[in-house]
Amino acid sequence: LANEQVIDGKGWRTGAPVERRRLAQWFLKITDYAQDLLDGLGGLDGWPEKVRTMQEHWIGRSHGLKFLWDVIDEKHKIEVFTTRPDTLCGAAFLALAPDHPMAQTLAGGKPGFQAFLQQCQSLGTSEAAIEQAEKIGYDTGCSAYNHILKRTVPIYIANFVLMDYGTGAVFGCPAHDERDHAFALKYGLPITQVIDSAGAPLPYTGDGTLINSGDLDGLTSAEAKAEVIRRCESDGTGRGVTQYRLRDWGVSRQRYWGCPIPVLHCPNCGVVPVPEGDLPVTLPRDVDFSQPGNPLARHPTWKHATCPTCGGPAERETDTFDTFFESSWYFARYCDPHNAHKAFDAQKAGHFLPVDQYIGGVEHAVLHLLYARFFTRALADCGYLDVTEPFKGLFTQGMVTHATYKNAAGRWLFPHEAAGQDDVTVGPPIKMSKSKKNVVDPAEILGAHGADAARLFILSDSPPERDLEWTAAGIEGAARFVQRLWRLVTERAGTPQQRPQHFDGPALTMRRATHTAIAGVSTDIEAFHMNKATARLRELANAIADYPARDWAAREATEALVRLSAPFLPHLAEEAWEAMGHETMLAGAPWPEADVALLQAAEVTIGVQVNGKLRATITLPADADAAACEAAALTAPNVRRFLEGKTMRKVIVVPGKIVNIVAG
């Protein structure tokens, strides 16, 4: 269920009821690297701030208190973790996770408990799903006593408490926590304010000065936290700890698709690694998917093996690795892709890594990128790499979105299905997904318009960091530009000619437009402003279409247009390059360079001020000197009108910028 979307308690693919089960699984101990991963974020200057913040929150370092509560009339203690020991005097209940070991001890066999567990197990497994669910609990009928608080509170089992964070047990302070507040209102529990909120409504989750807290009254939140921790450590009932939200990485998947986990299970020797000479373990091809469950577990021969230690019969591990496992190190394999003896050569990997620029969707900002950072550190610790961060620069592109469609029965429809129905509800554009069926078949796009048109539309419609709404009109517009560029090449380029010694008039204007486009597209690509770069391609195409001659300047402009379009329209650019008479591939040609002398405009418009106020603008040649600027400014009609009857004292000229006349 790790990647399963849960809708109304059921998986969206199968409609089967969701349930949680206890499984023996494989984990990677990423928690050992929690602090190192957190510290490393400070050096990732080439990453977006939002991604670094997301990883920081996911790792979730927090300082708090682990302390014991006594279960009344039972010979048990419950360890609780809290980041807010300053709110202890507002405790109204103790809450355990449904899968906490003490849950069965305190409530097992009591009326309604199994039904409550079943209800909790039907929720989604993600923290987001649990957070959004209604807060429900089961009253165990037991109470817990705390030595610092010196009173008892009821013990509940609650669906919003997670076993894999902290200790799986919390105390509820309804006045200062939103979940606890909702829970207390639902079950009629007391709500005691212990932090002065300065008039803010409850629940107040900020810091402040303690009230209703006995001898802690008047302390600040920070002082109270330190004091409660000190008292717990003094009487041996608790200790201050640094806790991480990050959990160990569960890499097991009970399915065929994935890399086999290379271990054997021997009745005599236990878990035994597959000998290195027998690697890699490959999946069988003759698998049966006709029955539910993992086909590897019921394969008649594949799972049977011989223990390399004792020579007795053993069974292969039938779980396969999470696909994140493979995507966490593939970039190192790219450094040495043809190595048949090992994953990669350390020297080659050291030459290329870290990756200079990584581009990926923001949906992988946490898991994939965090796992890759962990994997790189682990490989370095094992001596396979000499770098600890895999990606120096990161750019997160937006998602492709599309409208959604539902029929009267509430069933999601593919766009082509919706086109033929009348009772269709059209929803707003959201990220394309298989579950919502708001996807477009690439084969249809390629067949109708070609890959280049699709690529151009995606790159030109919006900045790459923003979402792109897929529309029929957008792809059709891109396809029209593809056709137009081809016409320009075949109709306007002409044949190679001798370069003239001098350019003026329209030819010089054409060359300025060409080199302005070269400089602009080059800069935009480096800055990931792909939509701006494609806009410059269109501007250059317009300039070529408006240029009447078939001379050297036209040829230069058309070749530049083709070369600049290659990153966006690679197939068309190669065809156009060949059509212009070139015998080598464009992919091997150098990127065009702009002539700096042609980037300056032929004319400039500058302002003319009289006593600091703008009174006119004048247009002059870009290389006009100060004398020419002054003469043109003094002849401007509006300037002459403001100078009538005044004595001109000073003229300050910044050529190409401004003329300021001081008069009195």
XYZ file of C-alpha atoms in Angstrom:
664
model
C 0.000 0.000 0.000
C 3.024 2.297 -0.001
C 2.026 3.953 -3.272
C -1.662 3.052 -3.308
C -4.192 5.873 -3.399
C -7.017 5.132 -0.964
C -10.528 6.323 -1.805
C -13.336 5.629 0.685
C -11.249 2.930 2.341
C -10.513 1.111 -0.928
C -7.589 0.980 -3.345
C -8.356 2.910 -6.524
C -6.924 0.275 -8.871
C -8.754 -2.795 -7.549
C -11.543 -1.472 -5.354
C -10.413 -3.946 -2.682
C -10.824 -2.872 0.966
C -7.594 -1.519 2.425
C -6.189 -3.222 5.481
C -2.923 -3.045 7.357
C -0.973 -6.195 8.105
C 2.172 -6.918 10.058
C 4.878 -8.173 7.707
C 8.514 -9.185 8.047
C 10.238 -6.770 5.689
C 13.637 -5.400 4.725
C 14.733 -1.899 5.690
C 17.715 0.339 5.015
C 18.866 2.191 8.113
C 18.580 5.706 6.743
C 17.947 6.993 10.266
C 21.660 6.581 11.011
C 22.233 9.350 8.456
C 19.419 11.662 9.606
C 21.633 14.378 11.069
C 24.173 14.176 8.244
C 21.393 14.486 5.646
C 20.020 17.470 7.536
C 23.412 19.161 7.847
C 24.143 18.580 4.148
C 21.175 20.695 3.073
C 23.100 23.819 4.054
C 25.641 23.226 1.280
C 23.137 22.670 -1.535
C 23.176 26.244 -2.821
C 22.134 25.080 -6.300
C 18.866 23.592 -5.015
C 15.560 25.470 -4.721
C 14.898 26.681 -1.209
C 11.463 25.027 -1.188
C 12.976 21.583 -1.841
C 15.547 21.981 0.914
C 12.766 23.057 3.267
C 10.654 20.036 2.298
C 13.537 17.688 3.048
C 14.240 19.443 6.325
C 10.613 18.958 7.387
C 10.632 15.325 6.243
C 13.733 14.548 8.310
C 11.962 16.441 11.077
C 14.518 16.963 13.798
C 12.875 17.942 17.075
C 13.967 18.249 20.688
C 11.671 16.911 23.344
C 11.059 14.643 26.301
C 10.606 10.891 26.594
C 9.026 10.088 29.940
C 7.089 7.348 31.697
C 3.463 7.101 32.798
C 2.243 4.366 35.167
C -0.805 2.379 34.122
C -3.153 2.288 37.150
C -3.907 -1.233 38.440
C -1.517 -2.728 35.861
C 2.152 -3.608 36.196
C 2.985 -1.632 33.090
C 4.520 1.678 32.142
C 3.954 3.660 28.942
C 6.749 5.766 27.483
C 5.511 8.979 25.897
C 7.358 11.403 23.632
C 6.464 15.096 23.413
C 7.995 18.209 21.924
C 5.848 20.328 24.265
C 6.663 19.348 27.854
C 5.675 22.914 28.787
C 2.008 21.940 28.234
C 2.090 18.903 30.543
C -0.251 20.479 33.111
C -2.911 20.749 30.397
C -2.911 16.981 29.795
C -6.435 15.553 29.424
C -5.743 12.056 28.107
C -3.089 9.593 27.012
C -3.384 8.253 23.441
C -1.795 5.119 21.977
C -1.355 4.178 18.334
C -3.713 1.361 17.259
C -0.708 -0.927 16.708
C 1.028 0.003 19.990
C 1.904 -3.168 21.962
C -0.045 -1.867 24.969
C -3.213 -1.451 22.902
C -3.892 -5.185 22.913
C -2.803 -5.466 26.544
C -5.264 -2.822 27.748
C -8.160 -3.329 25.319
C -7.792 -6.763 23.729
C -11.014 -8.716 24.179
C -13.057 -5.694 25.248
C -16.331 -4.990 23.411
C -15.968 -3.028 20.179
C -12.177 -2.980 20.171
C -11.674 -5.245 17.148
C -14.250 -3.266 15.158
C -12.382 -0.066 16.087
C -9.082 -1.561 14.902
C -10.699 -2.625 11.639
C -11.928 0.927 11.119
C -8.431 2.305 11.732
C -6.855 -0.243 9.387
C -9.170 0.769 6.542
C -7.655 4.248 6.426
C -4.868 5.187 4.041
C -1.379 4.472 5.268
C 0.123 7.891 4.592
C 0.413 10.562 7.259
C -1.614 12.904 5.051
C -4.513 10.426 4.907
C -4.432 9.930 8.669
C -4.232 13.663 9.267
C -7.300 14.344 7.116
C -9.395 11.544 8.622
C -11.909 12.153 11.397
C -10.225 11.840 14.803
C -11.649 8.757 16.526
C -10.633 6.872 19.654
C -11.374 3.864 21.819
C -11.616 4.321 25.587
C -9.646 1.489 27.184
C -11.251 2.102 30.570
C -7.756 2.379 32.043
C -5.929 5.409 33.438
C -2.333 6.535 33.629
C -0.519 8.436 36.383
C 2.380 10.840 35.882
C 4.786 11.653 38.709
C 5.453 15.235 37.601
C 1.798 15.994 36.902
C 0.710 14.094 40.033
C -2.672 13.098 38.608
C -4.272 10.514 36.368
C -5.723 10.794 32.866
C -7.785 8.284 30.833
C -6.016 6.112 28.251
C -7.432 6.060 24.722
C -6.360 4.339 21.545
C -6.530 6.957 18.774
C -6.346 6.715 14.988
C -4.195 9.843 14.652
C -1.246 8.529 16.692
C 1.518 6.922 14.602
C 3.493 3.996 15.948
C 6.513 4.849 13.829
C 6.999 8.341 15.257
C 8.308 8.955 18.749
C 7.131 6.100 20.968
C 3.664 5.584 19.489
C 2.128 7.247 22.557
C 1.295 10.900 23.275
C -0.414 12.907 25.939
C -3.240 15.077 24.691
C -3.341 18.764 25.569
C -6.581 20.007 23.940
C -6.002 23.702 24.624
C -2.752 23.760 22.678
C -2.995 21.196 19.864
C -5.524 21.120 17.018
C -5.883 17.328 16.848
C -6.144 17.024 20.632
C -8.730 19.813 20.667
C -10.933 18.065 18.090
C -10.571 14.786 19.981
C -11.493 16.360 23.334
C -14.595 18.016 21.890
C -15.710 14.688 20.368
C -15.328 12.730 23.619
C -16.169 15.398 26.189
C -12.704 15.654 27.734
C -11.572 18.688 29.784
C -9.777 21.551 28.037
C -7.373 23.410 30.334
C -5.385 26.369 29.018
C -1.838 26.393 30.381
C -0.133 28.852 27.975
C -1.241 32.492 27.992
C -2.485 33.117 24.441
C -2.840 36.903 24.824
C -6.483 36.654 23.789
C -5.958 34.337 20.814
C -8.627 31.619 20.518
C -8.005 28.007 21.480
C -6.370 25.827 20.479
C -3.349 28.111 20.824
C -0.254 26.322 19.496
C 2.347 29.025 20.019
C 4.709 29.751 22.886
C 4.013 32.066 25.788
C 3.932 32.318 29.570
C 2.629 29.422 31.664
C -0.651 29.679 33.591
C -2.702 27.103 35.520
C 0.501 25.097 35.944
C 1.231 25.269 39.679
C 4.779 26.258 40.502
C 5.579 26.523 36.789
C 3.346 29.578 36.424
C 5.174 32.622 35.082
C 7.865 30.658 33.273
C 8.250 31.083 29.529
C 7.623 28.071 27.327
C 11.362 27.570 26.835
C 12.023 27.792 30.581
C 9.164 25.406 31.369
C 10.353 22.844 28.811
C 13.825 22.831 30.350
C 12.414 22.594 33.895
C 10.062 19.685 33.178
C 12.904 17.795 31.450
C 15.170 18.514 34.436
C 12.601 17.165 36.898
C 12.025 13.989 34.880
C 15.746 13.349 34.588
C 16.170 14.060 38.309
C 13.625 11.450 39.439
C 14.561 8.940 36.702
C 11.194 8.971 34.896
C 12.353 10.592 31.665
C 15.093 12.182 29.600
C 15.549 14.949 27.063
C 16.051 13.559 23.556
C 16.573 14.642 19.982
C 14.010 12.912 17.800
C 13.675 12.607 14.023
C 10.503 12.238 12.038
C 12.447 10.244 9.452
C 11.841 6.502 9.662
C 13.985 3.672 8.302
C 13.389 3.038 4.614
C 11.212 -0.016 3.971
C 12.473 -1.428 0.668
C 10.409 -4.647 0.483
C 7.653 -5.063 -2.069
C 5.494 -8.188 -2.347
C 5.314 -8.206 -6.120
C 7.053 -9.535 -9.209
C 8.188 -6.226 -10.641
C 11.425 -5.097 -9.025
C 15.012 -6.127 -8.368
C 15.207 -9.419 -6.399
C 16.564 -9.036 -2.875
C 19.715 -11.230 -2.973
C 19.355 -13.280 0.206
C 18.461 -16.891 0.979
C 16.499 -18.293 3.910
C 18.056 -21.463 5.299
C 16.360 -23.520 8.063
C 19.774 -24.179 9.613
C 21.774 -21.021 8.915
C 19.037 -18.385 8.907
C 19.336 -15.489 6.478
C 22.323 -15.973 4.160
C 23.465 -13.557 1.419
C 23.617 -14.880 -2.126
C 27.308 -15.486 -2.997
C 28.822 -12.717 -5.104
C 29.576 -15.163 -7.893
C 25.855 -15.926 -8.242
C 24.881 -12.298 -8.731
C 22.841 -10.843 -10.214
C 19.711 -12.753 -9.210
C 17.319 -12.509 -12.147
C 13.563 -12.808 -12.196
C 11.925 -15.851 -13.785
C 10.102 -15.243 -17.053
C 7.488 -17.992 -16.651
C 5.346 -16.351 -13.968
C 1.628 -16.740 -13.404
C -0.401 -13.588 -12.725
C -3.782 -15.328 -12.747
C -3.965 -15.471 -8.947
C -3.750 -12.665 -6.379
C -0.531 -12.121 -4.495
C 3.150 -12.294 -5.274
C 3.812 -14.745 -8.158
C 7.398 -15.273 -6.961
C 6.165 -16.798 -3.697
C 4.224 -19.523 -5.542
C 6.649 -20.145 -8.416
C 7.331 -23.912 -8.522
C 11.121 -23.750 -9.016
C 12.622 -20.243 -8.876
C 12.483 -19.787 -5.121
C 14.230 -23.099 -4.375
C 17.989 -22.862 -3.921
C 20.939 -24.359 -2.054
C 22.409 -22.747 1.044
C 26.018 -21.709 0.263
C 26.971 -22.186 3.914
C 25.704 -25.657 4.815
C 24.732 -27.036 1.399
C 21.185 -27.757 2.522
C 17.959 -26.661 0.879
C 17.061 -22.976 1.120
C 14.524 -20.578 -0.327
C 15.118 -17.294 -2.082
C 13.664 -14.095 -0.696
C 10.508 -13.517 -2.725
C 10.176 -9.810 -1.871
C 11.627 -7.428 -4.435
C 13.224 -4.037 -3.900
C 11.272 -0.814 -3.991
C 11.903 0.921 -7.344
C 13.334 3.884 -5.412
C 16.205 1.533 -4.558
C 17.340 1.419 -8.184
C 16.686 5.109 -8.889
C 18.892 6.066 -5.949
C 22.181 5.209 -7.659
C 21.585 4.974 -11.431
C 23.400 8.273 -12.025
C 26.622 6.597 -10.882
C 26.063 3.798 -13.397
C 25.791 6.425 -16.146
C 29.437 7.259 -15.433
C 30.458 3.716 -16.429
C 27.498 2.178 -18.311
C 29.282 -0.699 -20.066
C 31.092 -2.181 -17.072
C 30.284 -5.905 -17.054
C 32.158 -6.665 -13.813
C 30.753 -4.181 -11.306
C 28.228 -1.409 -10.994
C 30.758 1.305 -11.823
C 34.420 2.141 -11.548
C 35.128 4.459 -8.617
C 37.646 6.526 -10.588
C 35.204 7.115 -13.449
C 32.408 7.976 -11.035
C 34.717 10.358 -9.208
C 35.512 12.107 -12.486
C 31.883 12.868 -13.335
C 30.092 13.135 -9.993
C 28.388 14.989 -8.487
C 25.863 15.622 -11.260
C 26.194 19.273 -12.305
C 22.511 19.811 -13.079
C 19.629 17.531 -12.170
C 16.127 18.139 -13.504
C 13.068 16.430 -12.058
C 9.530 16.903 -10.881
C 8.890 18.512 -7.508
C 6.849 15.416 -6.565
C 10.221 13.680 -6.044
C 11.552 16.514 -3.897
C 11.514 14.377 -0.776
C 11.657 10.613 -1.253
C 13.664 10.053 -4.448
C 16.103 12.895 -3.841
C 16.482 12.088 -0.143
C 17.068 8.407 -0.888
C 19.645 9.325 -3.550
C 21.464 11.538 -1.036
C 21.432 8.707 1.529
C 22.551 6.097 -1.015
C 25.475 8.265 -2.113
C 26.621 8.633 1.485
C 26.302 4.902 2.088
C 28.299 4.115 -1.077
C 30.964 6.591 0.056
C 31.149 4.925 3.476
C 31.568 1.554 1.742
C 34.426 2.930 -0.359
C 32.650 2.968 -3.733
C 32.433 6.767 -4.116
C 34.352 9.772 -2.900
C 31.404 12.212 -2.944
C 28.529 12.493 -0.479
C 26.066 14.642 -2.419
C 24.803 13.279 -5.757
C 23.397 16.447 -7.356
C 25.105 19.843 -7.276
C 22.301 21.740 -9.017
C 18.581 20.948 -9.006
C 15.776 22.323 -11.131
C 12.212 21.186 -10.463
C 9.883 21.473 -13.438
C 6.121 21.799 -13.239
C 3.594 19.100 -14.007
C 1.487 18.602 -17.130
C -2.186 19.087 -16.266
C -5.435 18.323 -18.047
C -9.146 18.739 -17.408
C -10.942 15.781 -15.777
C -14.149 14.112 -16.917
C -16.797 12.136 -15.010
C -19.998 10.540 -16.227
C -23.331 10.553 -14.399
C -22.334 7.425 -12.448
C -19.238 9.180 -11.095
C -16.795 7.129 -13.159
C -13.660 8.841 -14.436
C -13.432 9.017 -18.233
C -10.536 9.339 -20.639
C -10.714 12.534 -22.761
C -11.578 10.546 -25.879
C -14.385 8.775 -23.985
C -15.843 12.049 -22.728
C -16.026 13.458 -26.253
C -18.811 11.069 -27.171
C -21.028 11.454 -24.084
C -23.609 14.044 -23.064
C -23.779 13.510 -19.280
C -20.168 14.504 -18.592
C -18.999 16.732 -15.757
C -15.810 18.600 -16.641
C -13.451 19.260 -13.752
C -10.602 21.779 -13.462
C -7.153 20.974 -14.874
C -5.110 18.866 -12.445
C -1.934 16.812 -12.717
C -2.288 14.046 -15.278
C -2.733 10.722 -13.508
C -3.842 7.198 -14.313
C -6.398 7.250 -11.496
C -8.240 10.302 -12.881
C -7.745 9.171 -16.510
C -7.005 12.779 -17.564
C -4.144 11.630 -19.767
C -3.385 12.009 -23.457
C -2.033 9.101 -25.477
C 1.432 10.111 -26.769
C 0.932 7.895 -29.827
C -1.980 10.059 -30.947
C 0.083 13.234 -30.564
C 3.077 11.775 -32.396
C 0.888 10.470 -35.175
C -0.956 13.749 -35.701
C 1.737 16.353 -35.056
C 5.101 14.696 -34.416
C 7.428 14.678 -31.429
C 8.933 18.097 -32.205
C 5.578 19.877 -32.075
C 4.759 18.216 -28.742
C 8.146 19.198 -27.347
C 7.820 22.783 -28.571
C 4.375 23.183 -27.005
C 5.544 21.889 -23.633
C 8.587 24.175 -23.630
C 6.918 27.302 -24.976
C 3.576 27.397 -23.172
C 4.765 28.397 -19.685
C 7.924 28.744 -17.581
C 9.307 25.241 -16.934
C 8.935 25.531 -13.157
C 5.171 26.033 -13.522
C 2.430 23.580 -14.401
C 1.437 23.254 -18.054
C -2.173 22.763 -19.080
C -2.365 20.448 -22.069
C -4.763 21.755 -24.718
C -5.542 20.816 -28.299
C -5.158 24.456 -29.366
C -1.674 24.619 -27.852
C -0.303 21.595 -29.685
C -1.911 22.755 -32.942
C -0.228 26.160 -32.602
C 3.134 24.486 -32.073
C 2.545 22.301 -35.124
C 1.864 25.393 -37.242
C 5.212 26.898 -36.228
C 6.970 23.660 -37.176
C 5.460 23.913 -40.660
C 6.331 27.608 -40.879
C 9.973 27.038 -39.970
C 10.251 24.394 -42.689
C 8.765 26.801 -45.249
C 11.240 29.509 -44.260
C 14.123 27.112 -44.790
C 12.938 25.911 -48.169
C 11.727 29.288 -49.455
C 13.943 31.943 -47.848
C 17.339 30.478 -47.097
C 18.736 30.506 -50.598
C 22.131 29.082 -51.473
C 25.461 29.925 -49.792
C 26.897 33.235 -51.069
C 30.054 35.281 -50.670
C 29.940 37.381 -47.509
C 29.788 41.124 -48.319
C 32.384 43.440 -46.865
C 29.783 45.932 -45.620
C 26.175 45.800 -44.440
C 23.730 48.656 -44.139
C 20.010 49.343 -44.339
C 17.684 46.291 -44.159
C 20.592 43.820 -44.287
C 22.198 45.375 -41.202
C 18.818 45.357 -39.417
C 18.403 41.669 -40.292
C 21.839 40.843 -38.939
C 21.120 42.737 -35.709
C 17.929 40.701 -35.247
C 19.858 37.470 -35.903
C 22.596 38.121 -33.373
C 20.172 39.507 -30.806
C 18.295 36.189 -31.077
C 21.526 34.182 -30.704
C 22.485 36.074 -27.551
C 18.970 35.937 -26.099
C 18.307 32.236 -26.740
C 21.734 31.309 -25.360
C 21.106 33.263 -22.164
C 17.568 31.949 -21.772
C 18.630 28.303 -22.100
C 21.307 28.730 -19.457
C 18.693 30.272 -17.143
C 16.072 27.552 -17.921
C 13.813 30.219 -19.455
C 12.733 27.872 -22.235
C 9.466 29.682 -22.895
C 11.370 32.949 -23.440
C 13.830 31.210 -25.753
C 11.050 29.788 -27.937
C 9.453 33.238 -28.074
C 12.739 34.588 -29.468
C 12.687 31.865 -32.132
C 9.278 33.090 -33.237
C 10.523 36.707 -33.290
C 13.464 35.737 -35.484
C 11.163 33.750 -37.789
C 8.950 36.852 -38.153
C 11.978 38.998 -38.964
C 13.109 36.527 -41.639
C 9.614 36.381 -43.140
C 9.505 40.207 -43.343
C 12.969 40.464 -44.937
C 12.489 40.675 -48.726
C 15.972 39.747 -49.972
C 17.486 36.296 -50.554
C 21.000 37.435 -49.754
C 23.811 36.518 -47.361
C 22.035 38.119 -44.377
C 18.917 36.030 -45.072
C 21.030 32.864 -45.262
C 22.820 33.711 -42.005
C 19.515 34.404 -40.236
C 17.899 31.171 -41.443
C 20.904 29.052 -40.466
C 20.898 30.685 -37.044
C 17.178 29.959 -36.650
C 17.748 26.292 -37.461
C 20.741 25.990 -35.122
C 18.936 27.753 -32.270
C 15.855 25.569 -32.692
C 17.826 22.305 -32.412
C 17.381 21.876 -28.621
C 13.632 22.357 -29.033
C 13.001 20.784 -32.455
C 15.883 18.330 -32.932
C 14.331 16.221 -35.704
C 13.165 19.172 -37.777
C 16.450 21.024 -37.238
C 18.487 18.110 -38.603
C 16.230 17.825 -41.670
C 16.412 21.582 -42.256
C 20.193 21.586 -41.827
C 20.518 18.933 -44.508
C 18.047 20.749 -46.777
C 20.291 23.829 -46.585
C 23.118 21.848 -48.163
C 25.134 20.737 -45.128
C 26.687 17.280 -45.359
C 27.439 16.828 -41.641
C 24.913 16.568 -38.823
C 23.805 19.660 -36.963
C 24.270 17.797 -33.661
C 28.021 17.953 -34.317
C 28.102 21.646 -35.255
C 29.173 24.279 -32.700
C 26.603 26.475 -30.991
C 26.338 29.878 -32.738
C 28.042 32.844 -31.125
C 26.640 36.359 -31.134
C 28.661 39.237 -32.587
C 28.744 41.742 -29.750
C 29.074 44.628 -32.182
C 25.672 43.746 -33.646
C 23.866 43.605 -30.302
C 23.776 47.384 -29.961
C 20.686 48.932 -31.504
C 21.172 51.171 -34.558
C 19.186 53.933 -32.870
C 18.402 54.818 -29.269
C 15.684 56.953 -27.713
C 16.781 59.088 -24.782
C 15.028 61.514 -22.491
C 15.581 65.285 -22.297
C 15.073 66.948 -18.913
C 14.754 70.637 -18.131
C 15.617 71.336 -14.499
C 15.175 67.660 -13.647
C 11.774 67.149 -15.288
C 11.259 65.147 -18.457
C 10.136 67.450 -21.258
C 10.891 65.459 -24.438
C 12.431 62.326 -25.957
C 14.763 62.279 -28.960
C 15.880 59.419 -31.232
C 19.507 59.389 -32.371
C 22.068 57.008 -33.855
C 23.413 54.709 -31.141
C 26.947 56.121 -31.603
C 25.925 59.793 -31.426
C 28.407 61.844 -29.357
C 27.629 64.394 -26.644
C 27.576 67.352 -29.052
C 25.040 65.658 -31.317
C 22.854 64.756 -28.311
C 22.932 68.354 -27.026
C 22.118 69.833 -30.434
C 19.158 67.503 -30.930
C 17.869 68.190 -27.425
C 17.949 71.970 -27.816
C 15.961 71.798 -31.072
C 13.159 69.686 -29.642
C 9.971 71.874 -29.787
C 8.810 71.141 -26.239
C 12.287 71.809 -24.829
C 12.471 75.158 -26.650
C 9.095 76.126 -25.197
C 10.287 75.457 -21.618
C 13.519 77.384 -22.240
C 11.795 80.568 -23.493
C 12.718 83.545 -21.297
C 15.263 81.517 -19.326
C 19.040 81.597 -19.262
C 20.646 78.241 -19.966
C 23.320 77.581 -17.349
C 24.488 74.035 -17.938
C 23.834 71.041 -20.202
C 24.700 67.626 -18.788
C 24.870 64.878 -21.424
C 25.261 61.145 -20.941
C 25.401 59.867 -24.554
C 22.808 57.228 -25.264
C 21.223 57.773 -21.839
C 19.909 61.264 -21.033
C 20.285 65.021 -21.564
C 19.638 67.292 -18.581
C 19.394 71.077 -19.156
C 19.752 73.425 -16.198
C 18.172 76.859 -16.830
C 17.047 79.789 -14.716
